[in-house]
Amino acid sequence: MPVEITWWGHATCTIEDSNVRLLTDPLFARRLAHLRRRRGALPPEEALRADVALVSHLHSDHLHIPSLARLAPGTRLLVPRGAPRAVPGLRRLSHLDVTEVGPGDETVMGRVRVRAVPARHDGRRLPVGPQRAPALGYVVEGEARTYFAGDTGLFEGMAKEVGPVDVALLPVGGWGPYLGEGHLDAGRAAQALALLGPRSAVPVHYGTYWPIGMDAVRPHEFHAPGDEFVRLAAERAPGVAVHKLGHGQRVRPEVAR
């Protein structure tokens, strides 16, 4: 079966390739601290079904313990090396098969190989937390090569570290009116697209969560990044097919044969 991508909102996607289901940064909360899900229904139970879940970094909107706790017993969970030490709640998820990985590490599930790659992003659990682990992206290699960037900024050697890919799942925004260091906005994501040169791309990490009480503060920053990415990608990487999905929508992107 060709690779199929489903976007559930924020950075949470299902990647289906070679009869293996992979779930990225599972987040199934209506509210998380000061954030509220403003767009898209909560993912259905179907979204919890995965052979392996990939966690890109320690921030709680990407490593969300209550969401991970809902995964089925025996689910493989890849986390950045050092994450169980930094986030004690991970050690309580005894029903999951937790594996710590760093850049360059590879994990095989059936006919799929998952390779951890570097990301440029703050690896601390909290902005002032003492414990940290490397922020990661992942390249899923099966029928297609799919890059899940997690949260990252542009960095030197990005194309070399990621390698050739068919599909890129790129963050194009965030959850507030301003993006800090180590993030991609629509423009930088389009620049990353030009560097990576995949056949297809799906914008993620926008238009889902927004701080409570800030609905009227620069609201275009919440919903606009997807459309802006489509526009800028057409200018800077015209050979890439961009699929802007709604919450719960899926696509089977074209891949090289």
Coordinates of N, CA, C and O in Angstrom, one line a residue, residues 72-223:
A72 N -1.9 1.5 23.3 CA -2.1 0.1 23.6 C -0.9 -0.5 24.2 O 0.3 -0.2 23.9
P73 N -1.0 -1.5 25.1 CA 0.1 -2.2 25.7 C 1.0 -2.8 24.6 O 0.5 -3.3 23.6
G74 N 2.3 -2.7 24.7 CA 3.2 -3.2 23.8 C 3.6 -2.3 22.7 O 4.5 -2.6 21.8
T75 N 3.0 -1.1 22.6 CA 3.3 -0.1 21.6 C 4.8 0.3 21.8 O 5.2 0.6 22.9
R76 N 5.5 0.3 20.7 CA 6.9 0.8 20.8 C 6.9 2.3 20.8 O 6.2 3.0 20.1
L77 N 7.7 2.9 21.7 CA 7.8 4.3 21.9 C 9.3 4.7 21.8 O 10.1 4.3 22.6
L78 N 9.6 5.6 20.8 CA 10.9 6.1 20.6 C 10.9 7.5 21.2 O 10.1 8.4 20.8
V79 N 11.9 7.7 22.1 CA 12.0 9.0 22.8 C 13.5 9.5 22.7 O 14.4 8.7 22.6
P80 N 13.7 10.8 22.8 CA 15.1 11.2 22.8 C 15.9 10.7 24.0 O 15.4 10.5 25.1
R81 N 17.2 10.4 23.8 CA 18.0 9.8 24.8 C 18.1 10.7 26.0 O 18.3 11.9 25.9
G82 N 17.8 10.2 27.2 CA 17.7 11.0 28.4 C 16.4 11.4 28.8 O 16.2 11.9 29.9
A83 N 15.3 11.1 28.0 CA 14.0 11.6 28.3 C 13.4 10.9 29.6 O 12.8 11.6 30.4
P84 N 13.6 9.6 29.8 CA 13.0 9.0 31.1 C 13.7 9.6 32.3 O 13.0 9.8 33.3
R85 N 14.9 10.1 32.2 CA 15.5 10.7 33.4 C 14.9 12.1 33.6 O 14.7 12.5 34.7
A86 N 14.7 12.8 32.5 CA 14.2 14.2 32.6 C 12.7 14.3 32.9 O 12.2 15.2 33.4
V87 N 11.9 13.2 32.4 CA 10.5 13.2 32.6 C 10.1 11.9 33.3 O 9.9 10.9 32.7
P88 N 10.1 12.0 34.7 CA 9.8 10.8 35.4 C 8.5 10.0 35.0 O 8.4 8.8 35.2
G89 N 7.5 10.8 34.6 CA 6.3 10.2 34.2 C 6.5 9.1 33.1 O 5.6 8.1 33.0
L90 N 7.5 9.2 32.3 CA 7.7 8.2 31.3 C 8.0 6.8 31.9 O 7.7 5.8 31.4
R91 N 8.7 6.8 33.1 CA 9.0 5.6 33.7 C 7.8 4.8 34.2 O 7.9 3.6 34.5
R92 N 6.7 5.5 34.3 CA 5.5 4.9 34.8 C 4.7 4.2 33.7 O 3.7 3.5 33.9
L93 N 5.1 4.4 32.5 CA 4.4 3.9 31.3 C 4.9 2.5 31.0 O 5.5 2.2 30.0
S94 N 4.8 1.6 32.0 CA 5.4 0.3 31.9 C 4.7 -0.6 30.9 O 5.2 -1.7 30.5
H95 N 3.5 -0.2 30.4 CA 2.9 -1.0 29.3 C 3.4 -0.7 27.9 O 3.1 -1.4 27.0
L96 N 4.3 0.3 27.8 CA 4.9 0.6 26.5 C 6.4 0.1 26.5 O 7.0 0.0 27.5
D97 N 6.8 -0.2 25.3 CA 8.2 -0.6 25.0 C 9.0 0.7 24.7 O 9.1 1.1 23.5
V98 N 9.6 1.3 25.7 CA 10.3 2.6 25.5 C 11.7 2.4 25.1 O 12.5 1.6 25.8
T99 N 12.1 3.0 24.0 CA 13.5 3.0 23.6 C 14.0 4.4 23.4 O 13.4 5.3 22.8
E100 N 15.2 4.7 24.0 CA 15.8 6.0 23.9 C 16.7 6.0 22.7 O 17.5 5.0 22.4
V101 N 16.7 7.1 21.9 CA 17.4 7.2 20.7 C 18.1 8.5 20.6 O 17.6 9.5 21.2
G102 N 19.2 8.6 19.8 CA 19.8 9.8 19.5 C 20.1 9.9 18.0 O 19.8 9.0 17.2
P103 N 20.6 11.1 17.5 CA 20.8 11.3 16.1 C 21.6 10.1 15.5 O 22.7 9.8 16.1
G104 N 21.2 9.6 14.4 CA 21.9 8.5 13.7 C 21.4 7.1 14.1 O 21.7 6.1 13.4
D105 N 20.7 7.0 15.2 CA 20.2 5.7 15.7 C 19.1 5.2 14.7 O 18.2 6.0 14.3
E106 N 19.0 3.9 14.5 CA 18.0 3.3 13.6 C 17.2 2.3 14.4 O 17.8 1.5 15.1
T107 N 15.9 2.2 14.1 CA 15.1 1.2 14.7 C 14.3 0.6 13.6 O 13.7 1.3 12.7
V108 N 14.2 -0.8 13.6 CA 13.5 -1.5 12.6 C 12.2 -2.0 13.1 O 12.1 -2.7 14.2
M109 N 11.1 -1.8 12.4 CA 9.7 -2.3 12.7 C 9.2 -2.9 11.5 O 8.9 -2.2 10.5
G110 N 9.1 -4.2 11.4 CA 8.6 -4.9 10.2 C 9.5 -4.5 9.0 O 10.8 -4.6 9.1
R111 N 8.9 -4.0 8.0 CA 9.7 -3.6 6.8 C 9.9 -2.1 6.8 O 10.2 -1.5 5.7
V112 N 9.9 -1.4 7.9 CA 10.1 0.0 8.1 C 11.3 0.2 9.0 O 11.5 -0.4 10.0
R113 N 12.2 1.1 8.5 CA 13.3 1.6 9.3 C 13.1 3.0 9.7 O 12.8 3.9 8.9
V114 N 13.3 3.3 11.0 CA 13.1 4.7 11.6 C 14.5 5.2 12.0 O 15.2 4.6 12.8
R115 N 14.9 6.3 11.4 CA 16.2 6.9 11.7 C 16.0 8.2 12.4 O 15.3 9.1 11.9
A116 N 16.6 8.4 13.6 CA 16.6 9.7 14.3 C 17.6 10.6 13.7 O 18.7 10.2 13.4
V117 N 17.1 11.9 13.5 CA 18.0 12.9 12.9 C 18.0 14.1 13.8 O 17.1 14.3 14.6
P118 N 19.0 15.0 13.7 CA 19.0 16.2 14.6 C 17.9 17.2 14.3 O 17.4 17.2 13.2
A119 N 17.6 18.0 15.3 CA 16.7 19.1 15.1 C 17.3 20.3 15.9 O 18.1 20.1 16.9
R120 N 17.0 21.5 15.4 CA 17.5 22.7 16.1 C 16.3 23.2 17.0 O 15.4 23.9 16.5
H121 N 16.3 22.8 18.3 CA 15.2 23.2 19.1 C 15.6 23.0 20.6 O 16.5 22.2 20.9
D122 N 15.0 23.8 21.5 CA 15.3 23.6 22.9 C 14.9 22.3 23.4 O 13.7 21.9 23.3
G123 N 15.8 21.5 23.9 CA 15.5 20.1 24.4 C 15.1 20.0 25.8 O 14.9 18.9 26.3
R124 N 14.9 21.1 26.5 CA 14.5 21.0 27.9 C 13.0 20.7 28.1 O 12.2 21.1 27.2
R125 N 12.7 20.1 29.2 CA 11.3 19.8 29.5 C 10.5 21.1 29.7 O 9.4 21.3 29.2
L126 N 11.1 22.0 30.4 CA 10.5 23.3 30.7 C 11.5 24.4 30.2 O 12.7 24.2 30.1
P127 N 11.0 25.6 29.9 CA 12.0 26.7 29.5 C 13.1 26.9 30.5 O 14.2 27.3 30.1
V128 N 12.9 26.6 31.8 CA 13.9 26.8 32.7 C 14.3 25.5 33.4 O 15.0 25.5 34.4
G129 N 13.9 24.4 32.8 CA 14.2 23.1 33.5 C 15.6 22.7 33.4 O 16.3 23.0 32.4
P130 N 16.2 22.1 34.4 CA 17.6 21.7 34.4 C 17.9 20.5 33.5 O 19.0 20.3 33.1
Q131 N 16.9 19.6 33.3 CA 17.1 18.4 32.6 C 16.8 18.6 31.1 O 15.8 19.3 30.8
R132 N 17.6 18.0 30.2 CA 17.4 18.2 28.8 C 17.7 16.9 28.1 O 18.4 16.0 28.6
A133 N 17.2 16.8 26.9 CA 17.5 15.7 26.0 C 17.5 16.3 24.6 O 16.9 17.3 24.3
P134 N 18.2 15.7 23.7 CA 18.3 16.3 22.3 C 17.0 16.3 21.6 O 16.2 15.3 21.7
A135 N 16.6 17.4 21.0 CA 15.4 17.4 20.1 C 15.8 16.7 18.8 O 16.9 16.8 18.3
L136 N 14.8 15.9 18.3 CA 15.0 15.1 17.2 C 14.0 15.3 16.1 O 12.9 15.8 16.4
G137 N 14.3 14.9 14.9 CA 13.4 14.6 13.9 C 13.5 13.1 13.6 O 14.4 12.4 14.1
Y138 N 12.6 12.6 12.7 CA 12.7 11.2 12.3 C 12.5 11.0 10.8 O 11.7 11.7 10.3
V139 N 13.2 10.1 10.2 CA 13.0 9.7 8.8 C 12.5 8.3 8.8 O 13.2 7.4 9.3
V140 N 11.3 8.1 8.3 CA 10.6 6.7 8.3 C 10.9 6.2 6.9 O 10.4 6.8 5.9
E141 N 11.6 5.1 6.7 CA 11.9 4.5 5.5 C 11.3 3.2 5.3 O 11.6 2.2 5.9
G142 N 10.3 3.2 4.3 CA 9.6 1.9 3.9 C 9.4 2.0 2.4 O 10.4 2.1 1.6
E143 N 8.1 2.0 2.0 CA 7.8 2.2 0.6 C 8.3 3.6 0.2 O 8.6 3.9 -1.0
A144 N 8.2 4.5 1.2 CA 8.6 5.9 1.0 C 9.6 6.3 2.1 O 9.7 5.6 3.0
R145 N 10.2 7.5 1.9 CA 11.0 8.0 2.9 C 10.3 9.3 3.4 O 10.2 10.3 2.7
T146 N 9.8 9.2 4.6 CA 9.0 10.3 5.2 C 9.7 11.0 6.3 O 10.1 10.3 7.3
Y147 N 9.9 12.3 6.2 CA 10.6 13.1 7.2 C 9.6 13.8 8.1 O 8.8 14.6 7.7
F148 N 9.6 13.4 9.4 CA 8.9 14.2 10.4 C 9.9 15.0 11.2 O 10.7 14.6 11.9
A149 N 9.7 16.4 11.0 CA 10.7 17.3 11.6 C 10.6 17.6 13.0 O 11.5 18.1 13.7
G150 N 9.4 17.2 13.7 CA 9.2 17.6 15.1 C 9.1 19.1 15.1 O 8.4 19.8 14.4
D151 N 9.8 19.7 16.0 CA 10.0 21.2 16.1 C 11.5 21.5 15.8 O 12.4 20.9 16.4
T152 N 11.7 22.3 14.8 CA 13.1 22.7 14.5 C 13.2 24.0 13.8 O 12.2 24.5 13.2
G153 N 14.3 24.6 13.9 CA 14.6 25.7 13.1 C 15.5 25.2 11.9 O 15.9 24.1 11.9
L154 N 15.9 26.1 11.0 CA 16.8 25.8 10.0 C 18.2 25.6 10.6 O 18.5 26.3 11.6
F155 N 19.0 24.7 10.1 CA 20.3 24.5 10.7 C 21.3 24.1 9.6 O 20.9 23.5 8.6
E156 N 22.5 24.4 9.8 CA 23.6 24.1 8.8 C 23.6 22.5 8.6 O 23.7 21.8 9.6
G157 N 23.7 22.1 7.4 CA 23.7 20.7 7.1 C 22.4 19.9 7.2 O 22.4 18.7 7.3
M158 N 21.3 20.7 7.3 CA 20.0 20.0 7.4 C 19.7 19.0 6.3 O 19.3 17.9 6.6
A159 N 20.0 19.4 5.1 CA 19.7 18.5 4.0 C 20.6 17.2 4.1 O 20.1 16.1 3.8
K160 N 21.8 17.4 4.5 CA 22.7 16.3 4.6 C 22.3 15.3 5.7 O 22.3 14.1 5.6
E161 N 21.9 15.9 6.9 CA 21.5 15.1 8.0 C 20.2 14.3 7.7 O 20.1 13.2 8.1
V162 N 19.3 15.0 7.1 CA 18.0 14.3 6.8 C 18.1 13.3 5.7 O 17.6 12.2 5.7
G163 N 18.9 13.7 4.6 CA 19.1 12.9 3.5 C 17.9 13.0 2.5 O 16.9 13.7 2.7
P164 N 17.9 12.3 1.4 CA 16.8 12.3 0.4 C 15.5 11.8 1.0 O 15.5 10.8 1.7
V165 N 14.5 12.5 0.8 CA 13.2 12.1 1.3 C 12.1 12.3 0.2 O 12.3 13.2 -0.7
D166 N 11.0 11.6 0.3 CA 9.9 11.7 -0.6 C 8.8 12.6 0.0 O 8.2 13.4 -0.8
V167 N 8.6 12.6 1.3 CA 7.6 13.4 1.9 C 8.2 14.1 3.1 O 8.9 13.5 3.9
A168 N 7.8 15.3 3.3 CA 8.3 16.1 4.5 C 7.1 16.6 5.2 O 6.2 17.3 4.7
L169 N 7.0 16.3 6.5 CA 6.0 16.8 7.4 C 6.7 17.9 8.2 O 7.5 17.7 9.1
L170 N 6.4 19.2 7.9 CA 7.1 20.3 8.4 C 6.2 21.2 9.2 O 5.1 21.6 8.8
P171 N 6.7 21.6 10.4 CA 6.0 22.6 11.2 C 6.1 24.0 10.5 O 7.1 24.4 10.0
V172 N 4.9 24.7 10.5 CA 4.9 26.0 9.8 C 4.4 27.1 10.7 O 4.2 28.2 10.3
G173 N 4.2 26.8 12.0 CA 3.7 27.8 12.9 C 3.9 27.3 14.3 O 4.8 26.6 14.6
G174 N 3.0 27.7 15.2 CA 3.1 27.3 16.6 C 1.8 27.5 17.3 O 0.7 27.3 16.7
W175 N 1.8 27.8 18.6 CA 0.6 27.9 19.4 C 0.4 29.3 20.0 O -0.4 29.5 20.8
G176 N 1.2 30.3 19.6 CA 1.1 31.6 20.1 C 1.4 32.7 19.0 O 1.7 32.3 17.9
P177 N 1.2 33.9 19.3 CA 1.4 35.0 18.3 C 2.8 35.2 17.9 O 3.0 35.8 16.9
Y178 N 3.8 34.7 18.6 CA 5.2 34.8 18.3 C 5.9 33.5 18.4 O 5.6 32.7 19.3
L179 N 6.8 33.3 17.4 CA 7.6 32.0 17.4 C 9.0 32.4 18.0 O 9.6 33.3 17.5
G180 N 9.4 31.6 18.9 CA 10.8 31.8 19.4 C 11.8 31.1 18.6 O 11.6 30.6 17.5
E181 N 13.0 31.1 19.1 CA 14.2 30.5 18.4 C 13.9 29.0 18.3 O 13.3 28.3 19.1
G182 N 14.4 28.4 17.2 CA 14.3 27.0 16.9 C 12.9 26.6 16.4 O 12.5 25.4 16.7
H183 N 12.3 27.4 15.7 CA 11.0 27.1 15.1 C 11.0 27.4 13.6 O 11.8 28.3 13.2
L184 N 10.1 26.8 12.8 CA 9.9 27.2 11.4 C 8.6 28.0 11.3 O 7.6 27.4 11.8
D185 N 8.6 29.2 10.7 CA 7.4 29.8 10.3 C 7.2 29.4 8.9 O 7.9 28.6 8.3
A186 N 6.1 29.9 8.2 CA 5.8 29.5 6.9 C 6.9 29.8 5.9 O 7.3 28.9 5.0
G187 N 7.6 30.9 6.1 CA 8.7 31.3 5.2 C 9.9 30.4 5.4 O 10.5 29.9 4.4
R188 N 10.3 30.1 6.6 CA 11.5 29.3 6.8 C 11.1 27.8 6.5 O 12.0 27.1 6.0
A189 N 9.9 27.4 6.7 CA 9.5 26.1 6.2 C 9.6 25.9 4.7 O 10.0 24.9 4.2
A190 N 9.2 26.9 4.0 CA 9.4 26.9 2.5 C 10.8 26.9 2.1 O 11.2 26.2 1.2
Q191 N 11.7 27.6 2.9 CA 13.1 27.5 2.6 C 13.6 26.1 2.9 O 14.5 25.6 2.1
A192 N 13.2 25.5 4.0 CA 13.6 24.1 4.3 C 13.1 23.2 3.2 O 13.9 22.2 2.8
L193 N 12.0 23.4 2.7 CA 11.5 22.6 1.6 C 12.4 22.7 0.3 O 12.7 21.6 -0.3
A194 N 12.9 23.9 0.1 CA 13.8 24.0 -1.1 C 15.1 23.3 -0.8 O 15.7 22.8 -1.7
L195 N 15.5 23.3 0.4 CA 16.8 22.6 0.8 C 16.6 21.1 0.7 O 17.5 20.4 0.2
L196 N 15.5 20.6 1.1 CA 15.3 19.1 1.2 C 14.9 18.5 -0.1 O 15.2 17.3 -0.4
G197 N 14.1 19.2 -0.9 CA 13.7 18.8 -2.2 C 12.8 17.5 -2.2 O 13.1 16.6 -3.1
P198 N 11.8 17.3 -1.3 CA 11.0 16.1 -1.4 C 10.0 16.3 -2.6 O 9.9 17.3 -3.2
R199 N 9.3 15.2 -2.9 CA 8.3 15.2 -3.9 C 7.0 15.9 -3.3 O 6.2 16.5 -4.1
S200 N 6.7 15.6 -2.0 CA 5.5 16.1 -1.4 C 5.8 16.7 0.0 O 6.8 16.3 0.6
A201 N 4.9 17.5 0.5 CA 5.0 18.1 1.8 C 3.6 18.2 2.4 O 2.6 18.5 1.7
V202 N 3.6 18.1 3.8 CA 2.4 18.4 4.5 C 2.7 19.3 5.6 O 3.6 19.1 6.5
P203 N 2.1 20.5 5.7 CA 2.3 21.4 6.8 C 1.6 21.0 8.1 O 0.4 20.6 8.0
V204 N 2.3 21.1 9.2 CA 1.7 20.7 10.5 C 2.1 21.7 11.5 O 2.7 22.7 11.2
H205 N 1.7 21.5 12.8 CA 2.1 22.4 13.9 C 1.5 23.8 13.7 O 2.3 24.8 13.9
Y206 N 0.3 23.9 13.4 CA -0.4 25.2 13.4 C -1.9 25.0 13.4 O -2.4 23.9 13.3
G207 N -2.6 26.0 13.8 CA -4.1 26.0 13.6 C -4.8 25.0 14.5 O -5.9 24.6 14.1
T208 N -4.2 24.6 15.6 CA -4.9 23.7 16.5 C -5.1 24.2 17.9 O -6.2 24.3 18.4
Y209 N -4.0 24.6 18.6 CA -4.0 25.0 19.9 C -3.7 26.5 20.0 O -2.8 27.0 19.2
W210 N -4.3 27.2 20.9 CA -4.0 28.7 21.1 C -4.2 29.0 22.5 O -5.0 28.4 23.2
P211 N -3.4 29.9 23.1 CA -3.5 30.3 24.5 C -4.9 30.8 24.9 O -5.5 31.6 24.1
I212 N -5.4 30.4 26.0 CA -6.7 30.8 26.5 C -6.6 32.3 26.8 O -5.6 32.8 27.3
G213 N -7.6 33.0 26.3 CA -7.7 34.4 26.5 C -7.0 35.3 25.5 O -7.0 36.5 25.6
M214 N -6.4 34.6 24.5 CA -5.7 35.3 23.5 C -6.3 35.2 22.1 O -5.7 35.4 21.1
D215 N -7.6 34.9 22.0 CA -8.3 34.7 20.8 C -8.2 35.9 19.9 O -8.2 35.8 18.6
A216 N -8.2 37.1 20.5 CA -8.2 38.3 19.7 C -6.8 38.9 19.4 O -6.7 39.9 18.8
V217 N -5.8 38.2 19.9 CA -4.4 38.7 19.8 C -3.8 38.1 18.5 O -3.5 36.9 18.5
R218 N -3.6 38.9 17.5 CA -3.0 38.5 16.2 C -3.6 37.1 15.8 O -2.9 36.1 15.6
P219 N -4.9 37.0 15.7 CA -5.6 35.7 15.4 C -5.1 35.1 14.0 O -5.2 33.9 13.9
H220 N -4.7 36.0 13.1 CA -4.2 35.4 11.8 C -3.0 34.5 12.0 O -2.8 33.7 11.2
E221 N -2.3 34.8 13.1 CA -1.1 33.9 13.3 C -1.5 32.5 13.6 O -0.7 31.5 13.5
F222 N -2.8 32.3 14.0 CA -3.3 31.0 14.3 C -3.6 30.1 13.1 O -3.2 29.0 13.0
H223 N -4.3 30.7 12.2 CA -4.9 30.0 11.1 C -4.2 30.2 9.7 O -4.3 29.4 8.8

